[in-house]
GROMACS .gro file of C-alpha atoms in nm:
model
  509
    1MET     CA    1  -0.822   0.920  -1.599
    2ASN     CA    2  -0.839   0.696  -1.295
    3ILE     CA    3  -0.584   0.658  -1.022
    4ARG     CA    4  -0.446   0.329  -1.167
    5LYS     CA    5  -0.389   0.485  -1.508
    6ALA     CA    6  -0.229   0.785  -1.339
    7LYS     CA    7  -0.011   0.555  -1.146
    8ASP     CA    8   0.114   0.374  -1.447
    9GLU     CA    9   0.171   0.713  -1.621
   10ILE     CA   10   0.377   0.853  -1.331
   11ARG     CA   11   0.589   0.524  -1.301
   12ASN     CA   12   0.650   0.491  -1.689
   13SER     CA   13   0.786   0.894  -1.650
   14ILE     CA   14   0.989   0.800  -1.368
   15LYS     CA   15   1.127   0.490  -1.551
   16ALA     CA   16   1.199   0.714  -1.853
   17TYR     CA   17   1.351   1.004  -1.663
   18LEU     CA   18   1.593   0.768  -1.454
   19THR     CA   19   1.709   0.592  -1.765
   20LYS     CA   20   2.090   0.653  -1.828
   21ASN     CA   21   2.296   0.634  -2.156
   22PRO     CA   22   2.617   0.445  -2.181
   23GLN     CA   23   2.814   0.742  -2.060
   24GLY     CA   24   2.628   0.729  -1.730
   25GLU     CA   25   2.419   1.062  -1.802
   26TYR     CA   26   2.036   1.064  -1.769
   27ALA     CA   27   1.921   0.995  -2.113
   28ILE     CA   28   1.650   1.265  -2.097
   29PRO     CA   29   1.828   1.583  -1.992
   30VAL     CA   30   1.737   1.719  -1.635
   31VAL     CA   31   1.618   2.027  -1.784
   32ARG     CA   32   1.356   1.813  -1.999
   33GLN     CA   33   1.259   1.614  -1.712
   34ARG     CA   34   0.914   1.799  -1.631
   35PRO     CA   35   0.765   1.820  -1.304
   36ILE     CA   36   0.457   1.584  -1.294
   37LEU     CA   37   0.154   1.775  -1.167
   38LEU     CA   38  -0.139   1.548  -1.051
   39MET     CA   39  -0.452   1.738  -1.028
   40GLY     CA   40  -0.747   1.587  -0.864
   41PRO     CA   41  -1.029   1.627  -0.602
   42PRO     CA   42  -0.915   1.541  -0.226
   43GLY     CA   43  -0.890   1.197  -0.089
   44ILE     CA   44  -0.875   1.021  -0.398
   45GLY     CA   45  -0.536   0.827  -0.321
   46LYS     CA   46  -0.282   1.073  -0.459
   47THR     CA   47  -0.037   1.049  -0.162
   48ALA     CA   48  -0.103   0.663  -0.162
   49ILE     CA   49   0.001   0.590  -0.521
   50MET     CA   50   0.349   0.804  -0.480
   51GLU     CA   51   0.401   0.560  -0.155
   52GLN     CA   52   0.333   0.253  -0.424
   53VAL     CA   53   0.528   0.393  -0.715
   54ALA     CA   54   0.819   0.473  -0.471
   55GLU     CA   55   0.843   0.114  -0.334
   56GLU     CA   56   0.781  -0.055  -0.683
   57CYS     CA   57   1.055   0.143  -0.839
   58ASN     CA   58   1.302   0.070  -0.550
   59ILE     CA   59   1.352   0.475  -0.513
   60ALA     CA   60   1.322   0.697  -0.214
   61LEU     CA   61   1.024   0.914  -0.134
   62VAL     CA   62   1.020   1.271   0.048
   63SER     CA   63   0.680   1.392   0.100
   64TYR     CA   64   0.567   1.732   0.201
   65THR     CA   65   0.220   1.913   0.235
   66ILE     CA   66   0.345   2.246   0.129
   67THR     CA   67   0.038   2.451   0.306
   68HIS     CA   68   0.231   2.379   0.622
   69HIS     CA   69   0.522   2.558   0.535
   70THR     CA   70   0.625   2.925   0.526
   71ARG     CA   71   0.856   3.117   0.291
   72GLN     CA   72   1.148   3.063   0.534
   73SER     CA   73   1.127   2.688   0.560
   74ALA     CA   74   1.080   2.634   0.191
   75VAL     CA   75   1.370   2.882   0.069
   76GLY     CA   76   1.581   2.902   0.384
   77LEU     CA   77   1.660   3.185   0.604
   78PRO     CA   78   1.862   3.480   0.479
   79TYR     CA   79   2.222   3.569   0.620
   80ILE     CA   80   2.486   3.824   0.517
   81GLU     CA   81   2.805   3.708   0.375
   82LYS     CA   82   3.092   3.935   0.263
   83MET     CA   83   3.193   3.891  -0.118
   84TYR     CA   84   3.466   4.051  -0.301
   85TYR     CA   85   3.401   4.185  -0.665
   86ASN     CA   86   3.687   4.378  -0.857
   87LYS     CA   87   3.879   4.353  -0.511
   88GLU     CA   88   3.595   4.550  -0.354
   89SER     CA   89   3.418   4.400  -0.052
   90TYR     CA   90   3.022   4.367  -0.061
   91SER     CA   91   2.789   4.262   0.200
   92VAL     CA   92   2.561   3.991   0.011
   93THR     CA   93   2.234   3.832   0.122
   94GLN     CA   94   2.260   3.425   0.103
   95TYR     CA   95   2.030   3.184   0.224
   96THR     CA   96   2.072   2.876   0.447
   97LEU     CA   97   1.953   2.538   0.295
   98SER     CA   98   1.601   2.515   0.239
   99GLU     CA   99   1.422   2.254   0.494
  100ILE     CA  100   1.279   2.064   0.205
  101ILE     CA  101   1.613   2.011  -0.002
  102ALA     CA  102   1.772   1.934   0.322
  103SER     CA  103   1.521   1.635   0.378
  104VAL     CA  104   1.603   1.517   0.034
  105TYR     CA  105   1.975   1.495   0.127
  106ASP     CA  106   1.894   1.355   0.466
  107LYS     CA  107   1.681   1.081   0.304
  108ILE     CA  108   1.963   1.006   0.061
  109SER     CA  109   2.213   0.933   0.346
  110LYS     CA  110   1.952   0.730   0.548
  111SER     CA  111   1.827   0.533   0.279
  112ASN     CA  112   2.155   0.497   0.052
  113LEU     CA  113   1.946   0.567  -0.245
  114SER     CA  114   2.068   0.844  -0.459
  115GLU     CA  115   1.739   0.874  -0.666
  116GLY     CA  116   1.369   0.927  -0.548
  117ILE     CA  117   1.059   1.135  -0.556
  118LEU     CA  118   1.022   1.476  -0.406
  119PHE     CA  119   0.643   1.499  -0.357
  120ILE     CA  120   0.475   1.810  -0.287
  121ASP     CA  121   0.108   1.797  -0.205
  122GLU     CA  122  -0.135   2.088  -0.202
  123ILE     CA  123   0.098   2.290  -0.414
  124ASN     CA  124  -0.177   2.516  -0.538
  125CYS     CA  125  -0.321   2.601  -0.191
  126VAL     CA  126  -0.020   2.785  -0.071
  127SER     CA  127  -0.025   3.149   0.075
  128GLU     CA  128   0.032   3.476  -0.116
  129THR     CA  129   0.388   3.489   0.009
  130LEU     CA  130   0.480   3.137  -0.100
  131ALA     CA  131   0.314   3.115  -0.425
  132PRO     CA  132   0.617   3.282  -0.630
  133THR     CA  133   0.856   3.028  -0.457
  134MET     CA  134   0.632   2.729  -0.593
  135LEU     CA  135   0.615   2.876  -0.922
  136GLN     CA  136   0.994   2.891  -0.933
  137PHE     CA  137   1.012   2.541  -0.786
  138LEU     CA  138   0.794   2.400  -1.084
  139GLN     CA  139   0.996   2.611  -1.349
  140CYS     CA  140   1.341   2.576  -1.221
  141LYS     CA  141   1.341   2.287  -0.987
  142THR     CA  142   1.481   2.516  -0.712
  143PHE     CA  143   1.385   2.636  -0.367
  144GLY     CA  144   1.555   2.967  -0.331
  145ASN     CA  145   1.922   2.927  -0.418
  146HIS     CA  146   1.914   2.540  -0.373
  147ARG     CA  147   1.844   2.300  -0.650
  148VAL     CA  148   1.695   1.942  -0.610
  149PRO     CA  149   1.958   1.679  -0.677
  150GLU     CA  150   1.990   1.515  -0.976
  151GLY     CA  151   1.777   1.192  -0.989
  152TRP     CA  152   1.501   1.322  -0.793
  153ILE     CA  153   1.182   1.363  -0.972
  154ILE     CA  154   0.941   1.620  -0.881
  155VAL     CA  155   0.588   1.529  -0.850
  156ALA     CA  156   0.349   1.778  -0.725
  157ALA     CA  157  -0.032   1.744  -0.647
  158GLY     CA  158  -0.308   1.997  -0.630
  159ASN     CA  159  -0.703   2.017  -0.584
  160PRO     CA  160  -0.912   2.183  -0.861
  161PRO     CA  161  -1.064   2.529  -0.736
  162GLU     CA  162  -1.428   2.361  -0.689
  163TYR     CA  163  -1.285   2.178  -0.391
  164ASN     CA  164  -1.082   2.448  -0.225
  165LYS     CA  165  -1.123   2.817  -0.192
  166SER     CA  166  -0.772   2.888  -0.146
  167VAL     CA  167  -0.656   2.744  -0.459
  168ARG     CA  168  -0.436   2.966  -0.678
  169GLU     CA  169  -0.441   2.892  -1.085
  170PHE     CA  170  -0.131   2.844  -1.226
  171ASP     CA  171  -0.022   3.049  -1.531
  172ILE     CA  172   0.050   2.916  -1.889
  173VAL     CA  173   0.446   2.965  -1.832
  174THR     CA  174   0.409   2.738  -1.517
  175LEU     CA  175   0.184   2.468  -1.697
  176ASP     CA  176   0.394   2.474  -2.011
  177ARG     CA  177   0.699   2.334  -1.791
  178VAL     CA  178   0.491   2.065  -1.634
  179LYS     CA  179   0.354   1.708  -1.717
  180ARG     CA  180  -0.009   1.760  -1.611
  181ILE     CA  181  -0.212   1.448  -1.523
  182ASP     CA  182  -0.582   1.514  -1.419
  183VAL     CA  183  -0.727   1.217  -1.190
  184GLU     CA  184  -1.082   1.155  -1.108
  185PRO     CA  185  -1.249   0.899  -0.820
  186ASP     CA  186  -1.278   0.534  -0.956
  187TYR     CA  187  -1.443   0.280  -0.759
  188GLU     CA  188  -1.332  -0.021  -0.937
  189VAL     CA  189  -0.958   0.085  -0.926
  190TRP     CA  190  -0.995   0.150  -0.562
  191LYS     CA  191  -1.153  -0.181  -0.499
  192GLU     CA  192  -0.837  -0.370  -0.602
  193TYR     CA  193  -0.610  -0.152  -0.375
  194ALA     CA  194  -0.892  -0.204  -0.087
  195TYR     CA  195  -0.839  -0.574  -0.110
  196LYS     CA  196  -0.447  -0.554  -0.076
  197SER     CA  197  -0.509  -0.298   0.212
  198LYS     CA  198  -0.744  -0.544   0.400
  199ILE     CA  199  -1.030  -0.287   0.384
  200HIS     CA  200  -1.336  -0.413   0.626
  201GLY     CA  201  -1.552  -0.635   0.455
  202SER     CA  202  -1.869  -0.429   0.538
  203ILE     CA  203  -1.742  -0.129   0.359
  204MET     CA  204  -1.640  -0.367   0.046
  205SER     CA  205  -1.980  -0.496   0.048
  206TYR     CA  206  -2.159  -0.174   0.098
  207LEU     CA  207  -1.979   0.002  -0.145
  208GLU     CA  208  -2.029  -0.296  -0.435
  209LEU     CA  209  -2.378  -0.262  -0.366
  210LYS     CA  210  -2.380   0.132  -0.386
  211LYS     CA  211  -2.113   0.233  -0.592
  212ASP     CA  212  -2.238   0.599  -0.608
  213ARG     CA  213  -2.165   0.627  -0.242
  214PHE     CA  214  -1.784   0.578  -0.292
  215TYR     CA  215  -1.706   0.945  -0.344
  216ASP     CA  216  -1.901   1.253  -0.297
  217VAL     CA  217  -1.805   1.621  -0.227
  218ARG     CA  218  -2.056   1.894  -0.238
  219THR     CA  219  -2.180   2.207  -0.087
  220THR     CA  220  -2.522   2.228   0.059
  221MET     CA  221  -2.709   2.496   0.268
  222ASP     CA  222  -2.583   2.352   0.566
  223GLY     CA  223  -2.214   2.353   0.455
  224LYS     CA  224  -1.989   2.104   0.284
  225ILE     CA  225  -2.050   1.747   0.330
  226PHE     CA  226  -1.816   1.481   0.196
  227VAL     CA  227  -1.719   1.115   0.169
  228THR     CA  228  -1.395   1.016   0.020
  229ALA     CA  229  -1.183   0.719  -0.047
  230ARG     CA  230  -0.944   0.820   0.226
  231GLY     CA  231  -1.252   0.855   0.465
  232TRP     CA  232  -1.362   0.508   0.381
  233GLU     CA  233  -1.008   0.355   0.459
  234ASP     CA  234  -0.948   0.524   0.778
  235LEU     CA  235  -1.318   0.423   0.907
  236SER     CA  236  -1.219   0.072   0.813
  237VAL     CA  237  -0.912   0.106   1.038
  238ILE     CA  238  -1.126   0.229   1.331
  239ILE     CA  239  -1.401  -0.037   1.287
  240THR     CA  240  -1.135  -0.311   1.306
  241ALA     CA  241  -0.962  -0.173   1.596
  242TYR     CA  242  -1.334  -0.115   1.781
  243GLU     CA  243  -1.444  -0.486   1.689
  244LYS     CA  244  -1.133  -0.626   1.867
  245LEU     CA  245  -1.177  -0.430   2.166
  246GLY     CA  246  -1.550  -0.493   2.179
  247ILE     CA  247  -1.650  -0.147   2.137
  248LYS     CA  248  -1.983  -0.056   1.970
  249VAL     CA  249  -1.937   0.095   1.622
  250ASP     CA  250  -2.256   0.329   1.580
  251TYR     CA  251  -2.350   0.618   1.360
  252GLU     CA  252  -2.180   0.879   1.536
  253LEU     CA  253  -1.856   0.701   1.497
  254ILE     CA  254  -1.905   0.662   1.130
  255LEU     CA  255  -2.017   1.009   1.072
  256GLU     CA  256  -1.658   1.132   1.198
  257TYR     CA  257  -1.519   0.967   0.905
  258ILE     CA  258  -1.790   0.983   0.640
  259GLN     CA  259  -1.886   1.340   0.678
  260HIS     CA  260  -2.206   1.304   0.477
  261PRO     CA  261  -2.503   1.253   0.707
  262SER     CA  262  -2.711   1.046   0.483
  263ILE     CA  263  -2.464   0.799   0.363
  264ALA     CA  264  -2.323   0.788   0.725
  265MET     CA  265  -2.662   0.669   0.821
  266ASP     CA  266  -2.718   0.435   0.552
  267PHE     CA  267  -2.370   0.251   0.611
  268ALA     CA  268  -2.465   0.250   0.989
  269ASN     CA  269  -2.776   0.039   0.919
  270TYR     CA  270  -2.606  -0.173   0.669
  271TYR     CA  271  -2.299  -0.222   0.903
  272ASP     CA  272  -2.564  -0.382   1.162
  273LEU     CA  273  -2.734  -0.597   0.879
  274TYR     CA  274  -2.382  -0.719   0.773
  275ASN     CA  275  -2.299  -0.854   1.120
  276LYS     CA  276  -2.650  -1.002   1.143
  277TYR     CA  277  -2.568  -1.185   0.839
  278ARG     CA  278  -2.266  -1.330   0.964
  279ALA     CA  279  -2.429  -1.479   1.268
  280ASP     CA  280  -2.778  -1.562   1.098
  281TYR     CA  281  -2.585  -1.749   0.801
  282ARG     CA  282  -2.345  -1.898   1.020
  283ILE     CA  283  -2.016  -1.773   0.793
  284ASP     CA  284  -1.759  -1.930   1.002
  285ASP     CA  285  -1.934  -2.297   0.957
  286ILE     CA  286  -1.934  -2.239   0.604
  287LEU     CA  287  -1.575  -2.167   0.576
  288LYS     CA  288  -1.498  -2.462   0.778
  289GLY     CA  289  -1.680  -2.687   0.558
  290ARG     CA  290  -1.987  -2.731   0.815
  291LEU     CA  291  -2.245  -2.673   0.545
  292SER     CA  292  -2.599  -2.671   0.675
  293TYR     CA  293  -2.873  -2.736   0.404
  294ASP     CA  294  -3.150  -2.517   0.571
  295VAL     CA  295  -2.896  -2.230   0.569
  296CYS     CA  296  -2.838  -2.286   0.195
  297ASP     CA  297  -3.206  -2.285   0.118
  298ARG     CA  298  -3.257  -1.968   0.317
  299ILE     CA  299  -2.978  -1.781   0.140
  300LYS     CA  300  -3.095  -1.889  -0.188
  301ALA     CA  301  -3.438  -1.736  -0.143
  302ALA     CA  302  -3.294  -1.410   0.020
  303PRO     CA  303  -3.286  -1.096  -0.144
  304PHE     CA  304  -2.992  -1.000  -0.396
  305ASP     CA  305  -2.846  -0.763  -0.153
  306GLU     CA  306  -2.847  -1.017   0.110
  307ARG     CA  307  -2.700  -1.277  -0.113
  308TYR     CA  308  -2.415  -1.059  -0.197
  309SER     CA  309  -2.339  -0.968   0.160
  310ILE     CA  310  -2.286  -1.332   0.218
  311ILE     CA  311  -2.020  -1.354  -0.070
  312ALA     CA  312  -1.861  -1.048   0.100
  313HIS     CA  313  -1.860  -1.211   0.427
  314LEU     CA  314  -1.685  -1.536   0.253
  315MET     CA  315  -1.445  -1.257   0.065
  316SER     CA  316  -1.358  -1.116   0.385
  317GLY     CA  317  -1.265  -1.449   0.562
  318LEU     CA  318  -1.074  -1.577   0.258
  319THR     CA  319  -0.873  -1.251   0.239
  320ALA     CA  320  -0.772  -1.285   0.607
  321VAL     CA  321  -0.643  -1.636   0.538
  322PHE     CA  322  -0.490  -1.548   0.225
  323ALA     CA  323  -0.294  -1.278   0.379
  324GLU     CA  324  -0.177  -1.473   0.661
  325ALA     CA  325  -0.061  -1.745   0.424
  326ASP     CA  326   0.123  -1.472   0.236
  327LEU     CA  327   0.271  -1.357   0.571
  328GLN     CA  328   0.397  -1.698   0.676
  329THR     CA  329   0.536  -1.754   0.323
  330ARG     CA  330   0.739  -1.425   0.334
  331TYR     CA  331   0.828  -1.505   0.714
  332VAL     CA  332   0.970  -1.858   0.651
  333SER     CA  333   1.169  -1.760   0.334
  334ASN     CA  334   1.336  -1.486   0.507
  335ILE     CA  335   1.421  -1.704   0.784
  336PHE     CA  336   1.560  -1.973   0.532
  337ASP     CA  337   1.794  -1.713   0.388
  338MET     CA  338   1.914  -1.575   0.704
  339LEU     CA  339   1.974  -1.934   0.851
  340LYS     CA  340   2.173  -2.053   0.549
  341GLU     CA  341   2.380  -1.747   0.533
  342THR     CA  342   2.452  -1.821   0.886
  343MET     CA  343   2.545  -2.154   0.848
  344GLU     CA  344   2.760  -2.058   0.552
  345ILE     CA  345   2.973  -1.821   0.737
  346TYR     CA  346   2.999  -2.074   1.057
  347GLU     CA  347   3.124  -2.357   0.828
  348LYS     CA  348   3.392  -2.136   0.684
  349SER     CA  349   3.510  -1.963   1.018
  350CYS     CA  350   3.408  -2.218   1.255
  351GLU     CA  351   3.307  -1.918   1.514
  352ASN     CA  352   3.008  -1.926   1.750
  353ILE     CA  353   2.679  -1.971   1.582
  354ARG     CA  354   2.550  -1.673   1.791
  355THR     CA  355   2.819  -1.433   1.661
  356ASP     CA  356   2.753  -1.529   1.305
  357ALA     CA  357   2.391  -1.488   1.350
  358ASN     CA  358   2.465  -1.155   1.474
  359LYS     CA  359   2.650  -1.068   1.164
  360VAL     CA  360   2.373  -1.181   0.940
  361THR     CA  361   2.083  -1.020   1.131
  362ASP     CA  362   2.270  -0.699   1.173
  363ASP     CA  363   2.321  -0.666   0.813
  364ALA     CA  364   1.961  -0.758   0.757
  365ARG     CA  365   1.836  -0.482   1.008
  366GLU     CA  366   2.039  -0.223   0.830
  367ARG     CA  367   1.915  -0.290   0.495
  368LEU     CA  368   1.565  -0.290   0.639
  369ARG     CA  369   1.636   0.041   0.814
  370ARG     CA  370   1.717   0.172   0.475
  371LYS     CA  371   1.412   0.031   0.312
  372ILE     CA  372   1.198   0.188   0.578
  373ALA     CA  373   1.388   0.506   0.560
  374ALA     CA  374   1.341   0.523   0.171
  375ASN     CA  375   0.969   0.416   0.219
  376ALA     CA  376   1.019   0.108   0.001
  377ILE     CA  377   0.880  -0.154   0.214
  378SER     CA  378   0.557  -0.193   0.410
  379GLY     CA  379   0.278  -0.428   0.490
  380ASN     CA  380   0.351  -0.815   0.502
  381ALA     CA  381   0.693  -0.768   0.356
  382LEU     CA  382   0.803  -0.548   0.642
  383THR     CA  383   0.627  -0.722   0.919
  384ALA     CA  384   0.783  -1.064   0.790
  385MET     CA  385   1.148  -0.932   0.772
  386GLN     CA  386   1.100  -0.788   1.107
  387GLY     CA  387   0.991  -1.110   1.263
  388ALA     CA  388   1.235  -1.328   1.102
  389ILE     CA  389   1.528  -1.125   1.234
  390ARG     CA  390   1.378  -1.163   1.567
  391TYR     CA  391   1.324  -1.532   1.507
  392VAL     CA  392   1.725  -1.569   1.391
  393ASP     CA  393   1.851  -1.395   1.685
  394ASP     CA  394   1.663  -1.584   1.913
  395VAL     CA  395   1.688  -1.933   1.772
  396ALA     CA  396   2.095  -1.860   1.752
  397LEU     CA  397   2.072  -1.764   2.113
  398ARG     CA  398   1.880  -2.069   2.220
  399PHE     CA  399   2.063  -2.322   2.041
  400GLY     CA  400   2.403  -2.186   1.963
  401ALA     CA  401   2.530  -1.960   2.231
  402GLY     CA  402   2.845  -2.172   2.292
  403SER     CA  403   2.796  -2.178   2.672
  404GLU     CA  404   2.877  -2.493   2.881
  405HIS     CA  405   2.529  -2.575   2.896
  406ASN     CA  406   2.459  -2.523   2.514
  407PRO     CA  407   2.801  -2.589   2.330
  408VAL     CA  408   2.851  -2.511   1.949
  409THR     CA  409   2.813  -2.892   1.826
  410GLU     CA  410   2.617  -3.092   1.573
  411GLU     CA  411   2.340  -3.099   1.841
  412ALA     CA  412   2.315  -2.739   1.827
  413PHE     CA  413   2.273  -2.732   1.449
  414ALA     CA  414   2.016  -3.038   1.494
  415GLY     CA  415   1.828  -2.779   1.746
  416ILE     CA  416   1.813  -2.526   1.496
  417LYS     CA  417   1.706  -2.751   1.226
  418LYS     CA  418   1.438  -2.906   1.441
  419ASP     CA  419   1.305  -2.566   1.556
  420PHE     CA  420   1.305  -2.437   1.187
  421GLU     CA  421   1.081  -2.737   1.097
  422ARG     CA  422   0.840  -2.630   1.358
  423VAL     CA  423   0.812  -2.308   1.197
  424LYS     CA  424   0.752  -2.457   0.844
  425ASN     CA  425   0.494  -2.683   0.978
  426GLU     CA  426   0.316  -2.374   1.112
  427ARG     CA  427   0.342  -2.252   0.767
  428GLU     CA  428   0.185  -2.562   0.620
  429GLU     CA  429  -0.093  -2.548   0.854
  430VAL     CA  430  -0.194  -2.205   0.749
  431LEU     CA  431  -0.158  -2.291   0.383
  432LYS     CA  432  -0.376  -2.594   0.451
  433ASN     CA  433  -0.636  -2.396   0.638
  434ALA     CA  434  -0.665  -2.136   0.351
  435SER     CA  435  -0.693  -2.419   0.086
  436GLU     CA  436  -0.987  -2.575   0.263
  437TYR     CA  437  -1.155  -2.226   0.318
  438LEU     CA  438  -1.146  -2.170  -0.055
  439SER     CA  439  -1.263  -2.527  -0.135
  440ASN     CA  440  -1.545  -2.508   0.121
  441SER     CA  441  -1.658  -2.171  -0.032
  442PHE     CA  442  -1.677  -2.303  -0.391
  443ASP     CA  443  -1.877  -2.615  -0.235
  444PHE     CA  444  -2.105  -2.371  -0.061
  445ILE     CA  445  -2.165  -2.150  -0.374
  446LEU     CA  446  -2.211  -2.427  -0.605
  447LYS     CA  447  -2.442  -2.622  -0.386
  448THR     CA  448  -2.645  -2.313  -0.297
  449PHE     CA  449  -2.657  -2.122  -0.641
  450GLY     CA  450  -2.502  -2.356  -0.881
  451GLU     CA  451  -2.329  -2.194  -1.198
  452GLU     CA  452  -2.531  -1.874  -1.147
  453GLN     CA  453  -2.430  -1.501  -1.110
  454GLU     CA  454  -2.333  -1.576  -0.736
  455LEU     CA  455  -2.059  -1.808  -0.893
  456ILE     CA  456  -1.949  -1.524  -1.131
  457MET     CA  457  -1.930  -1.271  -0.875
  458PHE     CA  458  -1.736  -1.480  -0.644
  459ILE     CA  459  -1.475  -1.565  -0.934
  460THR     CA  460  -1.443  -1.217  -1.008
  461GLU     CA  461  -1.394  -1.117  -0.666
  462LEU     CA  462  -1.114  -1.356  -0.628
  463SER     CA  463  -0.960  -1.264  -0.952
  464ILE     CA  464  -0.909  -0.872  -0.819
  465ASN     CA  465  -0.795  -0.982  -0.475
  466TYR     CA  466  -0.409  -0.965  -0.458
  467TYR     CA  467  -0.403  -1.207  -0.175
  468ALA     CA  468  -0.629  -1.449  -0.338
  469VAL     CA  469  -0.455  -1.447  -0.707
  470SER     CA  470  -0.118  -1.478  -0.528
  471PHE     CA  471  -0.230  -1.763  -0.312
  472ILE     CA  472  -0.385  -1.951  -0.610
  473ASN     CA  473  -0.108  -1.887  -0.828
  474ASP     CA  474   0.157  -2.042  -0.557
  475GLU     CA  475  -0.071  -2.344  -0.417
  476GLY     CA  476  -0.323  -2.390  -0.715
  477CYS     CA  477  -0.708  -2.425  -0.702
  478ASP     CA  478  -0.854  -2.655  -0.974
  479THR     CA  479  -1.207  -2.510  -0.930
  480TYR     CA  480  -1.104  -2.159  -0.963
  481THR     CA  481  -0.891  -2.233  -1.270
  482TYR     CA  482  -1.180  -2.416  -1.428
  483TYR     CA  483  -1.445  -2.158  -1.384
  484ALA     CA  484  -1.212  -1.861  -1.432
  485SER     CA  485  -1.121  -2.000  -1.755
  486ARG     CA  486  -1.512  -2.017  -1.830
  487PHE     CA  487  -1.582  -1.659  -1.690
  488LEU     CA  488  -1.284  -1.448  -1.753
  489THR     CA  489  -1.137  -1.346  -2.091
  490GLY     CA  490  -0.777  -1.472  -2.140
  491ASP     CA  491  -0.662  -1.091  -2.141
  492ARG     CA  492  -0.800  -1.038  -1.808
  493GLN     CA  493  -0.670  -1.340  -1.667
  494ARG     CA  494  -0.288  -1.259  -1.801
  495GLU     CA  495  -0.338  -0.879  -1.692
  496ILE     CA  496  -0.421  -1.020  -1.328
  497MET     CA  497  -0.130  -1.255  -1.313
  498GLU     CA  498   0.118  -0.987  -1.446
  499ASP     CA  499   0.021  -0.731  -1.189
  500ILE     CA  500   0.055  -0.999  -0.924
  501ARG     CA  501   0.398  -1.084  -1.061
  502ALA     CA  502   0.498  -0.751  -1.116
  503VAL     CA  503   0.440  -0.647  -0.765
  504ARG     CA  504   0.624  -0.954  -0.609
  505GLU     CA  505   0.917  -0.886  -0.824
  506ASN     CA  506   0.963  -0.502  -0.715
  507GLU     CA  507   0.889  -0.637  -0.336
  508SER     CA  508   1.180  -0.881  -0.364
  509LEU     CA  509   1.442  -0.574  -0.475
   0.00000   0.00000   0.00000
């Protein structure tokens, strides 16, 4: 199955395992909660989906790559303890707490979450001395003498033998005690994740034109050559960083991440063309509504690959402004909630605003710390909350310190309110720009191509882009709604909206 279906299956299993009966016990007894064994080629996103599932289910995550461990770190170190049997004294070997089990308890303490996922990667690539321990772990949910705590679901991941010479086959006894899920690379599923992760536009455009270059692992006369989803994502990060620093992105850099010489060279050539198109067709002008008819004519006459690259450029620009709108909306909402709480405390106690703000932001920091410890928050949600806490601390200091130069008065409240209005206005400006960019993009496509395949491609790309759908859902876009109703099935539209709604609800927990 593809990675999205695997994610859904894992999430459903976890929900079933963690459901409790009226007596407060797990409805599925722990002994029947089979560990999940996720099998698939390297670099397709197995670790990433575990992070997503934990965040969406609001549970903790402890992740280990088991090949880095020895038997001692997994099982614990032996020590001698005196025990009495039938009044006779015996020296008995005991074991210290497993490092892995200790990490679970440490995560519980730091995150304040008693339920979670213990994720063990590369479980079938362990050393000969550790292999029996891994079999015991899957069969009995223990490391040595130490059991995985109740409420913690075991998920293990491994690679098929064709990708790793050190792979060890599991016996039937073990396989009959796990829930095995086989995963294959799937570009279309990764693409939705890529938009949310803001993968560089050149990569999105290139892979859309050449989907067969998304994933390839093979052995040649010169050794292994490979390109993986992980490679593309990491390449995106370094390209973005290099561009900001003004450093040239070339074939040698790309080959460091895409270790498949022919694909690396092909993408390097495409990357240069991608940047050339941005300048030649004045993409920034199109987004800002400065439409040039000679540019429209040139684009209309261009080859398909070139026309699609222009749409990819528009999507890259739109993704940036939609993501900024998402960030600003979260930021302002968090500030509003904290300032409201601060004012309510102040009105009841009539204490210093600064003191009250400290109470609110200290509580917010603690909640955030626990979410971070549990791997339950990331991306814009994390950035917005961190920024909001800093803002509330700062605004309370500037307008409510209670000093002789800045007493706690109605003027202080007015100052806070006025400054918050400035923040809201900045958000409104971001939303306005995003709406204009979207409207201008539609104007360009309709004037250049009419209701042809380019418009359908544009609508489709918007419909799988998390930030685009979220923005349109909140702010509306009549043009999108009209054409989506014509080009997308009702089921697909409902599926898209339900996915966005589910993510937002989980992020608000």
